[in-house]
Short mmCIF file of C-alpha atoms and ligand atoms in Angstrom, two decimals:
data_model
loop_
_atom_site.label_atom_id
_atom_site.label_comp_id
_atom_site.label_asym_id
_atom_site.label_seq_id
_atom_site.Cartn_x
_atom_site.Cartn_y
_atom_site.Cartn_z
CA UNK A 101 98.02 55.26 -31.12
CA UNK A 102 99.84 53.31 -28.80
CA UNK A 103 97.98 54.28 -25.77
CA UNK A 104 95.23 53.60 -28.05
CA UNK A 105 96.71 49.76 -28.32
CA UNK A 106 98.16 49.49 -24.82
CA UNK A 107 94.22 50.26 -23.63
CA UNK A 108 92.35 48.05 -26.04
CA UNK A 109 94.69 44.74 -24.99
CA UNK A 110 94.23 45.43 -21.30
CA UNK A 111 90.24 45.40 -21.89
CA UNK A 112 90.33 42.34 -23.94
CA UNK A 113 92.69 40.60 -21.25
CA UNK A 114 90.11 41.69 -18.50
CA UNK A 115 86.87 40.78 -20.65
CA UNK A 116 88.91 37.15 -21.42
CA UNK A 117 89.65 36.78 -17.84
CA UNK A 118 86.01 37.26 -16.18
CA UNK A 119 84.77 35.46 -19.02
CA UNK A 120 82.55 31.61 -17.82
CA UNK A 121 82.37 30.02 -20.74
CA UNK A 122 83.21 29.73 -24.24
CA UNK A 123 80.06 31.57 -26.08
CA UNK A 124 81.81 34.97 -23.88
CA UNK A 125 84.94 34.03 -25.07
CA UNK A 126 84.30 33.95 -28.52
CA UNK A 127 82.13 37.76 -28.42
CA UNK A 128 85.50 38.91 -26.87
CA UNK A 129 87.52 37.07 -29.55
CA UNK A 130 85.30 38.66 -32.46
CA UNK A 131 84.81 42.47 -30.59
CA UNK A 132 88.73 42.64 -30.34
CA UNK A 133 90.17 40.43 -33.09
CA UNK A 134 87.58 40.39 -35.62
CA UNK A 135 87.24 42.10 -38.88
CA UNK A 136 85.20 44.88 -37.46
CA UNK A 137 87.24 45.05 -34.52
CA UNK A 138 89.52 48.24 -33.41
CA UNK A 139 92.37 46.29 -33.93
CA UNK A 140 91.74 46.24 -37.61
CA UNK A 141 90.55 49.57 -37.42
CA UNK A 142 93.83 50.91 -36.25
CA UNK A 143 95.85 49.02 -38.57
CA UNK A 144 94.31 50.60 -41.53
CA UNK A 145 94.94 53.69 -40.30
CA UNK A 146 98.44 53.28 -40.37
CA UNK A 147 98.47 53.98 -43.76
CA UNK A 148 98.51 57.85 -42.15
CA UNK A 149 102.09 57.19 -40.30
CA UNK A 150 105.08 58.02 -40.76
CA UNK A 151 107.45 55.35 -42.91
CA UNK A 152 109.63 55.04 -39.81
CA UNK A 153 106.71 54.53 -37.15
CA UNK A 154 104.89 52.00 -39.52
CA UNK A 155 107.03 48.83 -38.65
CA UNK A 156 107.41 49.97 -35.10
CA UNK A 157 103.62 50.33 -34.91
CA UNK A 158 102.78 47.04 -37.02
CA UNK A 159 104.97 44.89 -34.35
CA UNK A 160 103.12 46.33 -31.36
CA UNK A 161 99.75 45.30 -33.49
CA UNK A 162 101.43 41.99 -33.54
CA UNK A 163 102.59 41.36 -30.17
CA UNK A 164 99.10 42.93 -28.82
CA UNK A 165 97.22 40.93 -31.21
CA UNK A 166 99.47 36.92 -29.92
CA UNK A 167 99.10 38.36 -26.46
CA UNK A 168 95.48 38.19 -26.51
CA UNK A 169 95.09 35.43 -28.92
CA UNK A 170 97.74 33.21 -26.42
CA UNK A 171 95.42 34.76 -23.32
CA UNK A 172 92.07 33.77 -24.89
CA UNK A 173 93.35 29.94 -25.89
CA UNK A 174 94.87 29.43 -22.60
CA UNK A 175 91.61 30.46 -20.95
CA UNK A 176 89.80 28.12 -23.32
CA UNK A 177 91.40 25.25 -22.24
CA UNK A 178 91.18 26.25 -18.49
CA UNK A 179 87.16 26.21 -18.94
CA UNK A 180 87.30 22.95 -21.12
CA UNK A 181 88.89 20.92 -17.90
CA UNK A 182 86.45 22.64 -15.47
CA UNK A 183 83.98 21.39 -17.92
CA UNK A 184 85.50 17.96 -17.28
CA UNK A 185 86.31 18.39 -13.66
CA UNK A 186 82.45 19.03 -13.32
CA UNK A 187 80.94 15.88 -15.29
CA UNK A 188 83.70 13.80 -13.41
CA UNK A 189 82.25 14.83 -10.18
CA UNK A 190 78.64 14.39 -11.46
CA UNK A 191 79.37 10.91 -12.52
CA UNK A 192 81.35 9.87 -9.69
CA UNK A 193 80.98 5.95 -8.48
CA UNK A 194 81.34 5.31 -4.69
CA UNK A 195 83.41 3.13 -4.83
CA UNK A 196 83.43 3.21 -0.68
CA UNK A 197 80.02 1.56 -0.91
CA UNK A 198 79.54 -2.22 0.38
CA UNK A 199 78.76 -4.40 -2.99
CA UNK A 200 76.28 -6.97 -3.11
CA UNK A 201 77.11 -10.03 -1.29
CA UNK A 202 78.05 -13.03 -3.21
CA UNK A 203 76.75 -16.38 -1.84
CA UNK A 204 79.71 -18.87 -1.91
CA UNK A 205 78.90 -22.91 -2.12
CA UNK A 206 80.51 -25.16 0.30
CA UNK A 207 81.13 -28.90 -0.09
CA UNK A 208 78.30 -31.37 0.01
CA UNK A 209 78.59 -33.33 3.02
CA UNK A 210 79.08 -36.55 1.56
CA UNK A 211 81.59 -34.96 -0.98
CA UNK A 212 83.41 -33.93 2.62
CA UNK A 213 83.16 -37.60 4.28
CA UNK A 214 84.70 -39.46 1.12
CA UNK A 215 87.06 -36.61 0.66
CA UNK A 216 88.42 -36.88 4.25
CA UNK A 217 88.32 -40.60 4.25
CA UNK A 218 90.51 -40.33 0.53
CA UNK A 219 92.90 -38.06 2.12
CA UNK A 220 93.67 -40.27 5.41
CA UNK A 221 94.42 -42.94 3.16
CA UNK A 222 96.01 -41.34 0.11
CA UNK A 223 98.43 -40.48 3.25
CA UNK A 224 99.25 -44.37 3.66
CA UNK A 225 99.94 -44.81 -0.06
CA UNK A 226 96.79 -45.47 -1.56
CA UNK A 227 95.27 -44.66 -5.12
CA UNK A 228 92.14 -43.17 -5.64
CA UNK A 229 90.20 -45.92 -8.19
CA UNK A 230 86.76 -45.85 -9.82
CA UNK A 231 84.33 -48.14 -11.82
CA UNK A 232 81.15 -47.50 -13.60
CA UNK A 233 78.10 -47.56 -12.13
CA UNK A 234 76.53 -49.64 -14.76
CA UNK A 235 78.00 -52.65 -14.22
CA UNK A 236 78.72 -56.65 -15.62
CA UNK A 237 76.88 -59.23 -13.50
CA UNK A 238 80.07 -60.58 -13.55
CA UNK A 239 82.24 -58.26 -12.05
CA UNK A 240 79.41 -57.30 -9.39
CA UNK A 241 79.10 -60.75 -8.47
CA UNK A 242 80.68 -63.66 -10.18
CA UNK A 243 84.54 -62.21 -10.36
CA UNK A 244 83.68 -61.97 -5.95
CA UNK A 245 82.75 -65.81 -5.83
CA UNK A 246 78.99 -64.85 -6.12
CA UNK A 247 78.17 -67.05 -8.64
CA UNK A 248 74.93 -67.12 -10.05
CA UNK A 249 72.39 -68.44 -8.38
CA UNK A 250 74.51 -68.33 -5.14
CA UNK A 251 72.08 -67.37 -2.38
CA UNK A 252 73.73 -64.51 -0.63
CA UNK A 253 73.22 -62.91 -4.01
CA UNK A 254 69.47 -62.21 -2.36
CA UNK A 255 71.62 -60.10 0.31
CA UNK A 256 72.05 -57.33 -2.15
CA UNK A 257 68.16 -57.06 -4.04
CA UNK A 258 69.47 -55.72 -7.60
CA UNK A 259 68.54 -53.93 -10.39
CA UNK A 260 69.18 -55.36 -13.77
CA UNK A 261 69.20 -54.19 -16.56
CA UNK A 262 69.71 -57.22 -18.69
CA UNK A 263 70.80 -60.93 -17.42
CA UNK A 264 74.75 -59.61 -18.15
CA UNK A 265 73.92 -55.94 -16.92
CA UNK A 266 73.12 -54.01 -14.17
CA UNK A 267 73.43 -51.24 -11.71
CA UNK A 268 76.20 -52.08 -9.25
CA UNK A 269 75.04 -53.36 -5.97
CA UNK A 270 77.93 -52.05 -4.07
CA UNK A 271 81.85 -50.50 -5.06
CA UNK A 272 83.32 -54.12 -4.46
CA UNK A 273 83.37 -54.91 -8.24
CA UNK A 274 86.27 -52.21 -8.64
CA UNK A 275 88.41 -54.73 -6.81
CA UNK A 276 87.75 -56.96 -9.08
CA UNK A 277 88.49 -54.67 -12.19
CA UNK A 278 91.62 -53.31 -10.40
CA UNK A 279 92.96 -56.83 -9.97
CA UNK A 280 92.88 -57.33 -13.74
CA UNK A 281 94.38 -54.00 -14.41
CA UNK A 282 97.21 -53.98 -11.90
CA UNK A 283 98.10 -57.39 -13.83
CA UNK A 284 99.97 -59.27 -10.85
CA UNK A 285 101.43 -56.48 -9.11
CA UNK A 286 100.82 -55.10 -5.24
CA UNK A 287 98.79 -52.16 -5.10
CA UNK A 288 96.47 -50.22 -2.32
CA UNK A 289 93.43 -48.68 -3.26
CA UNK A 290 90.53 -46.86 -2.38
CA UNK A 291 87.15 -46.07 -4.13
CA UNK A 292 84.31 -44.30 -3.53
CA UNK A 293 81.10 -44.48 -5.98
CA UNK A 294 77.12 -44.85 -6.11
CA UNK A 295 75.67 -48.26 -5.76
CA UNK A 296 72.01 -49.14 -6.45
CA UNK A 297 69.70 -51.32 -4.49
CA UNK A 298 66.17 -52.41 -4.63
CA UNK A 299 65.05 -50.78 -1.43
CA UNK A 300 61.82 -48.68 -0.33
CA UNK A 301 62.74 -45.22 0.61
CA UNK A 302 62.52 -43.85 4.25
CA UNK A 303 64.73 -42.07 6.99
CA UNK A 304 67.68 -44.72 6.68
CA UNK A 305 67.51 -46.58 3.08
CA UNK A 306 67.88 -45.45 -0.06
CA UNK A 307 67.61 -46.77 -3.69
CA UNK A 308 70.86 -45.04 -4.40
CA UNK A 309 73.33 -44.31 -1.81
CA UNK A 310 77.38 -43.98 -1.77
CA UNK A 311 79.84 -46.32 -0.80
CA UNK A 312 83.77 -46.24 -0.32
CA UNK A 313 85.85 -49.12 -0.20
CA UNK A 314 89.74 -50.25 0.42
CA UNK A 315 91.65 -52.48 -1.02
CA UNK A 316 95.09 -53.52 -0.16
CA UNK A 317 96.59 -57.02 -2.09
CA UNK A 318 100.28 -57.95 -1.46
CA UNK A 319 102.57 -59.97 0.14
CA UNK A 320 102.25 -60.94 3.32
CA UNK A 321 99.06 -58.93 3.77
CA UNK A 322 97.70 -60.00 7.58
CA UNK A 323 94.33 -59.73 9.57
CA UNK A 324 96.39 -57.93 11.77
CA UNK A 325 96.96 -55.31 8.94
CA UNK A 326 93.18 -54.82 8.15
CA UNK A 327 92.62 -54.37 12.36
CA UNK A 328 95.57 -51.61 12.53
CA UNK A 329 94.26 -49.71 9.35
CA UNK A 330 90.89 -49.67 10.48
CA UNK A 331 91.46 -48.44 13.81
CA UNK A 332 93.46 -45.65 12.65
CA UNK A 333 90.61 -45.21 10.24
CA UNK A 334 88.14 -45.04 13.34
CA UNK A 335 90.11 -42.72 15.16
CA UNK A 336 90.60 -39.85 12.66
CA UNK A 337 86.81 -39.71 11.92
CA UNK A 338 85.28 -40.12 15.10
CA UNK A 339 87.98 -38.75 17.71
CA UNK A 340 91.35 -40.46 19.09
CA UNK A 341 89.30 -42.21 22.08
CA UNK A 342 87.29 -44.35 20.18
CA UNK A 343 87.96 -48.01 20.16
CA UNK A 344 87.15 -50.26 17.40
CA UNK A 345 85.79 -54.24 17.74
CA UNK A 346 85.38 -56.86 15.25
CA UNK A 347 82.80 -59.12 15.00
CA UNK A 348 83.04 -62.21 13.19
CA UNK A 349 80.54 -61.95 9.94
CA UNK A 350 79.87 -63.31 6.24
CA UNK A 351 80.60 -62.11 2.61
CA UNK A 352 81.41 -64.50 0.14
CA UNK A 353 84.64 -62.48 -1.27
CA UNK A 354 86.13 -62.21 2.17
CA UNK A 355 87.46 -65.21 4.37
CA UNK A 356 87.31 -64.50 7.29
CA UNK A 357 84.85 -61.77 6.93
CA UNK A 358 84.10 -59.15 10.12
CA UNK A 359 81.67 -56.50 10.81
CA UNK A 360 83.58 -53.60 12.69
CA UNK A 361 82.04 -51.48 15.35
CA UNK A 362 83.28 -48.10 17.02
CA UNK A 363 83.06 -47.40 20.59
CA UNK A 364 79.85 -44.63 20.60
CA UNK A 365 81.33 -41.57 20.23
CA UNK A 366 78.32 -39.46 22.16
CA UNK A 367 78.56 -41.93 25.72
CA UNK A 368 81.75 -42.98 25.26
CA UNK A 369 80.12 -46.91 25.40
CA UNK A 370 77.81 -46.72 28.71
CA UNK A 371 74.97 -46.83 26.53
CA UNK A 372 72.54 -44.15 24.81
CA UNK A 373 70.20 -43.49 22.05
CA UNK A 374 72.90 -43.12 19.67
CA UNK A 375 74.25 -46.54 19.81
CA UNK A 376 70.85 -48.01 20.90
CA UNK A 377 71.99 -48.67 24.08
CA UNK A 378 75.00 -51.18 23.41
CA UNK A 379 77.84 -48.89 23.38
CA UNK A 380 79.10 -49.72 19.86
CA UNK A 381 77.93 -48.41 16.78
CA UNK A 382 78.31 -50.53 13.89
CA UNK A 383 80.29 -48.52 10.40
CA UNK A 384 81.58 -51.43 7.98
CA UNK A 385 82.15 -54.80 6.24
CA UNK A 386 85.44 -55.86 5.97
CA UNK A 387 88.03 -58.91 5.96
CA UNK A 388 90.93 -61.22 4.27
CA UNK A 389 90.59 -60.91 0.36
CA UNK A 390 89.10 -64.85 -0.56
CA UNK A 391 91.44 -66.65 -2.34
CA UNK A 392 88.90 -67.56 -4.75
CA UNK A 393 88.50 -63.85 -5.67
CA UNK A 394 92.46 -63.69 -5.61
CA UNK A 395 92.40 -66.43 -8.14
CA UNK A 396 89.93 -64.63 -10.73
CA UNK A 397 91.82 -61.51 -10.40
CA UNK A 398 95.02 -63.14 -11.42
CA UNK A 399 97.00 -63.69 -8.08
CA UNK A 400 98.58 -66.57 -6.98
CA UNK A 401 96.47 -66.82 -3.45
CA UNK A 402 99.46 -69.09 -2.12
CA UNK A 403 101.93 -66.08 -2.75
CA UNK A 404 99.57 -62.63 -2.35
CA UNK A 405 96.95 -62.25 -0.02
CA UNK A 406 95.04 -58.91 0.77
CA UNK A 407 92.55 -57.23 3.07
CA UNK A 408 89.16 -55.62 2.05
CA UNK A 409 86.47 -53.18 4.03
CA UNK A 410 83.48 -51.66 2.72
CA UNK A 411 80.98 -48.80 4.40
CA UNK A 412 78.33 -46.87 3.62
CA UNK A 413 78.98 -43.03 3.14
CA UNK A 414 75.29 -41.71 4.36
CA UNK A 415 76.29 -43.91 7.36
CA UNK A 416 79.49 -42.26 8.42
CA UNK A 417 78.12 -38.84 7.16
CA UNK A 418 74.82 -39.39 9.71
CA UNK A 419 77.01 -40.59 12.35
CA UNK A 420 79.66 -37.57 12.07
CA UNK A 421 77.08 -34.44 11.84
CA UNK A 422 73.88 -36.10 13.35
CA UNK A 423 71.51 -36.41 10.68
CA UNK A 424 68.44 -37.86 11.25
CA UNK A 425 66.72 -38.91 7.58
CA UNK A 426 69.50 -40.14 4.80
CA UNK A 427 66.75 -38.15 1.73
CA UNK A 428 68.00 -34.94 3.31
CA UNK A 429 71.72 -35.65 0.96
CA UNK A 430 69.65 -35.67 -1.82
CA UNK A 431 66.80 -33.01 -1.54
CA UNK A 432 69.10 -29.97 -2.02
CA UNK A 433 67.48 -28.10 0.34
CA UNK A 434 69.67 -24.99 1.18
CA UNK A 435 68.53 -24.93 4.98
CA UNK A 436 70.29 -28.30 5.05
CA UNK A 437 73.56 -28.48 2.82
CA UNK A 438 74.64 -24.86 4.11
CA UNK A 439 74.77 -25.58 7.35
CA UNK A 440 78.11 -27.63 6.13
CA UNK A 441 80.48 -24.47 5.26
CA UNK A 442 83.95 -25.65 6.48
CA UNK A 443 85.44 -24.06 9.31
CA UNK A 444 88.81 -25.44 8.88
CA UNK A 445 90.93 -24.15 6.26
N1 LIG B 644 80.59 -54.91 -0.44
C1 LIG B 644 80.10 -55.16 0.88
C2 LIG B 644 78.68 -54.63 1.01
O1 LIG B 644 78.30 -53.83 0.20
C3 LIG B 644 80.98 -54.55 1.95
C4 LIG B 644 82.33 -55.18 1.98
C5 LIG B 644 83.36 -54.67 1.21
C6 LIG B 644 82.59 -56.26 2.82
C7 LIG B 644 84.60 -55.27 1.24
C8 LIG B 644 83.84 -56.83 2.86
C9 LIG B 644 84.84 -56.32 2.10
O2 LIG B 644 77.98 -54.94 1.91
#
């Protein structure tokens, strides 16, 4: 009977072990282990042994039955992770392939003039200030000694929106709300906006177009101040050789009042189609706050004094990268505004 034992495990161990999966597994578990299985079979015939050989014989049953049993669950388990080895390979990702390209945005080229032109002066201590674009008559004209019916009024054609309202003509009526604001006290700023004009469309005007202007009020605030700012102004947009020139000019809010010109940055000033054949290219408005305008905005013109410049953004932004028609800012063609990724930093 123990041979009889010893034999039947070592089948079931080799039937468990070339078994594949787990419907052979379970024929093996019910031929061998089952009811109707010689296992059972021999223990009811123990009933025919001897009183000592019975619990002898019933541990062997025991051990040969847990041997098997232990043999059959491990291989169980050993098919379930092949099982899972095999989907895992079947479902694999490669991850070694090159994903889709993502199409990154760059800054809009006037976005890059004012910020570059923000930075060089938030550098020399000035704040960045802003005013709505829908603006008081008075502030875009009367509070800068445009009063109304002054005739340089028809320098800047206007859209109104009522007598007292209308779209701002130009970013110069900040100065005038920053004067109020600052209540009295010195203060440099610099701000950047739309401005509206009555214009027809074509490769250099624009209805709407973007302006940045400075403002510096203080102390002993000089003509010779404005000059030195704007020449290091000149310089970091346009190249350390340029040279700057003013010309003497008119706005009523500035006394005196210059137009400032750059050395042409493609000849160098012998003359080309760049700066029409003059050697200077014109970029902004500019001069000594008028003490008028001081007055409104609450400064005592006999103790402060200030300088102010204005330019036109498309202008600079034309100059700088060579564009040829100012609607190309606004069309959003893609051909256009990518061709403005930043190669610095
Ligand atoms: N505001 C003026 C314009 O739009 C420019 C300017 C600004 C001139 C400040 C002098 C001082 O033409």
């Amino acid at each position: 009977m123990e041979q009889q034992l010893k034999q039947l495990e070592q089948e079931a161990l080799a039937k468990i072990e070339v078994a594949s999966n787990l419907k052979e597994l379970n024929e093996v578990r019910v031929a061998y282990l089952g009811k109707k299985g010689p296992i059972t079979d021999l223990l009811k015939g123990m009933g025919k042994l001897s009183p000592e050989e019975r619990p002898k014989m019933g541990a062997l049953v025991n051990t040969v039955r847990e041997n098997v049993t232990e043999k059959l669950e491990q291989k169980v388990a050993q098919l379930e992770e092949l099982a899972i080895q095999e989907q895992l390979e079947k479902e694999a990702i490669d991850v070694t392939l090159p994903g889709r390209p993502v199409r990154i945005g760059n800054r809009h080229p006037l976005t890059r003039v004012v910020e570059e032109i923000e930075d060089l002066f938030i550098a020399m201590g000035y704040e960045v200030a802003e005013g709505p674009e829908v603006e008081k008559d008075y502030f875009n004209f009367e509070a800068l000694n445009l009063p109304k019916g002054h005739p340089a009024r028809d320098m800047q054609d206007t859209f109104y929106i009522t007598e007292e309202t209308l779209l701002r003509t130009h970013t110069s009526p900040v100065q005038a709300r920053t004067m109020l604001e600052k209540n009295g006290e010195p203060f440099r700023i610099i701000c950047p906006g739309k401005v509206f004009r009555r214009d027809n469309d074509d490769a250099t005007h624009s209805h709407q177009f973007m302006q940045i202007e400075g403002l510096v009020v203080g102390e002993n605030i000089r003509m010779s101040d404005l000059k030195g700012t704007l020449n290091t102004m000149a310089k970091k947009m346009f190249g350390e050789e340029r040279e700057i020139r003013l010309r003497p000019s008119f706005f009523p809010f500035t006394e005196p009042s210059v137009e400032m010109d750059i050395s042409c940055f493609k000849c160098g000033g012998s003359g080309c189609n760049v700066c029409k054949h003059t050697g200077w290219i014109e970029i902004l408005g500019a001069g000594m706050v008028h003490p008028n305008v001081l007055e409104m905005g609450g400064y005592d013109p006999k103790k402060y004094s200030g300088f102010a410049f204005g330019m036109g953004v498309e202008r600079i932004a034309m100059l700088k990268y060579g564009v040829e028609d100012i609607r190309h800012f606004y069309t959003n063609d893609n051909r256009f505004v990518s061709q403005f990724h930043r190669t610095e930093g």
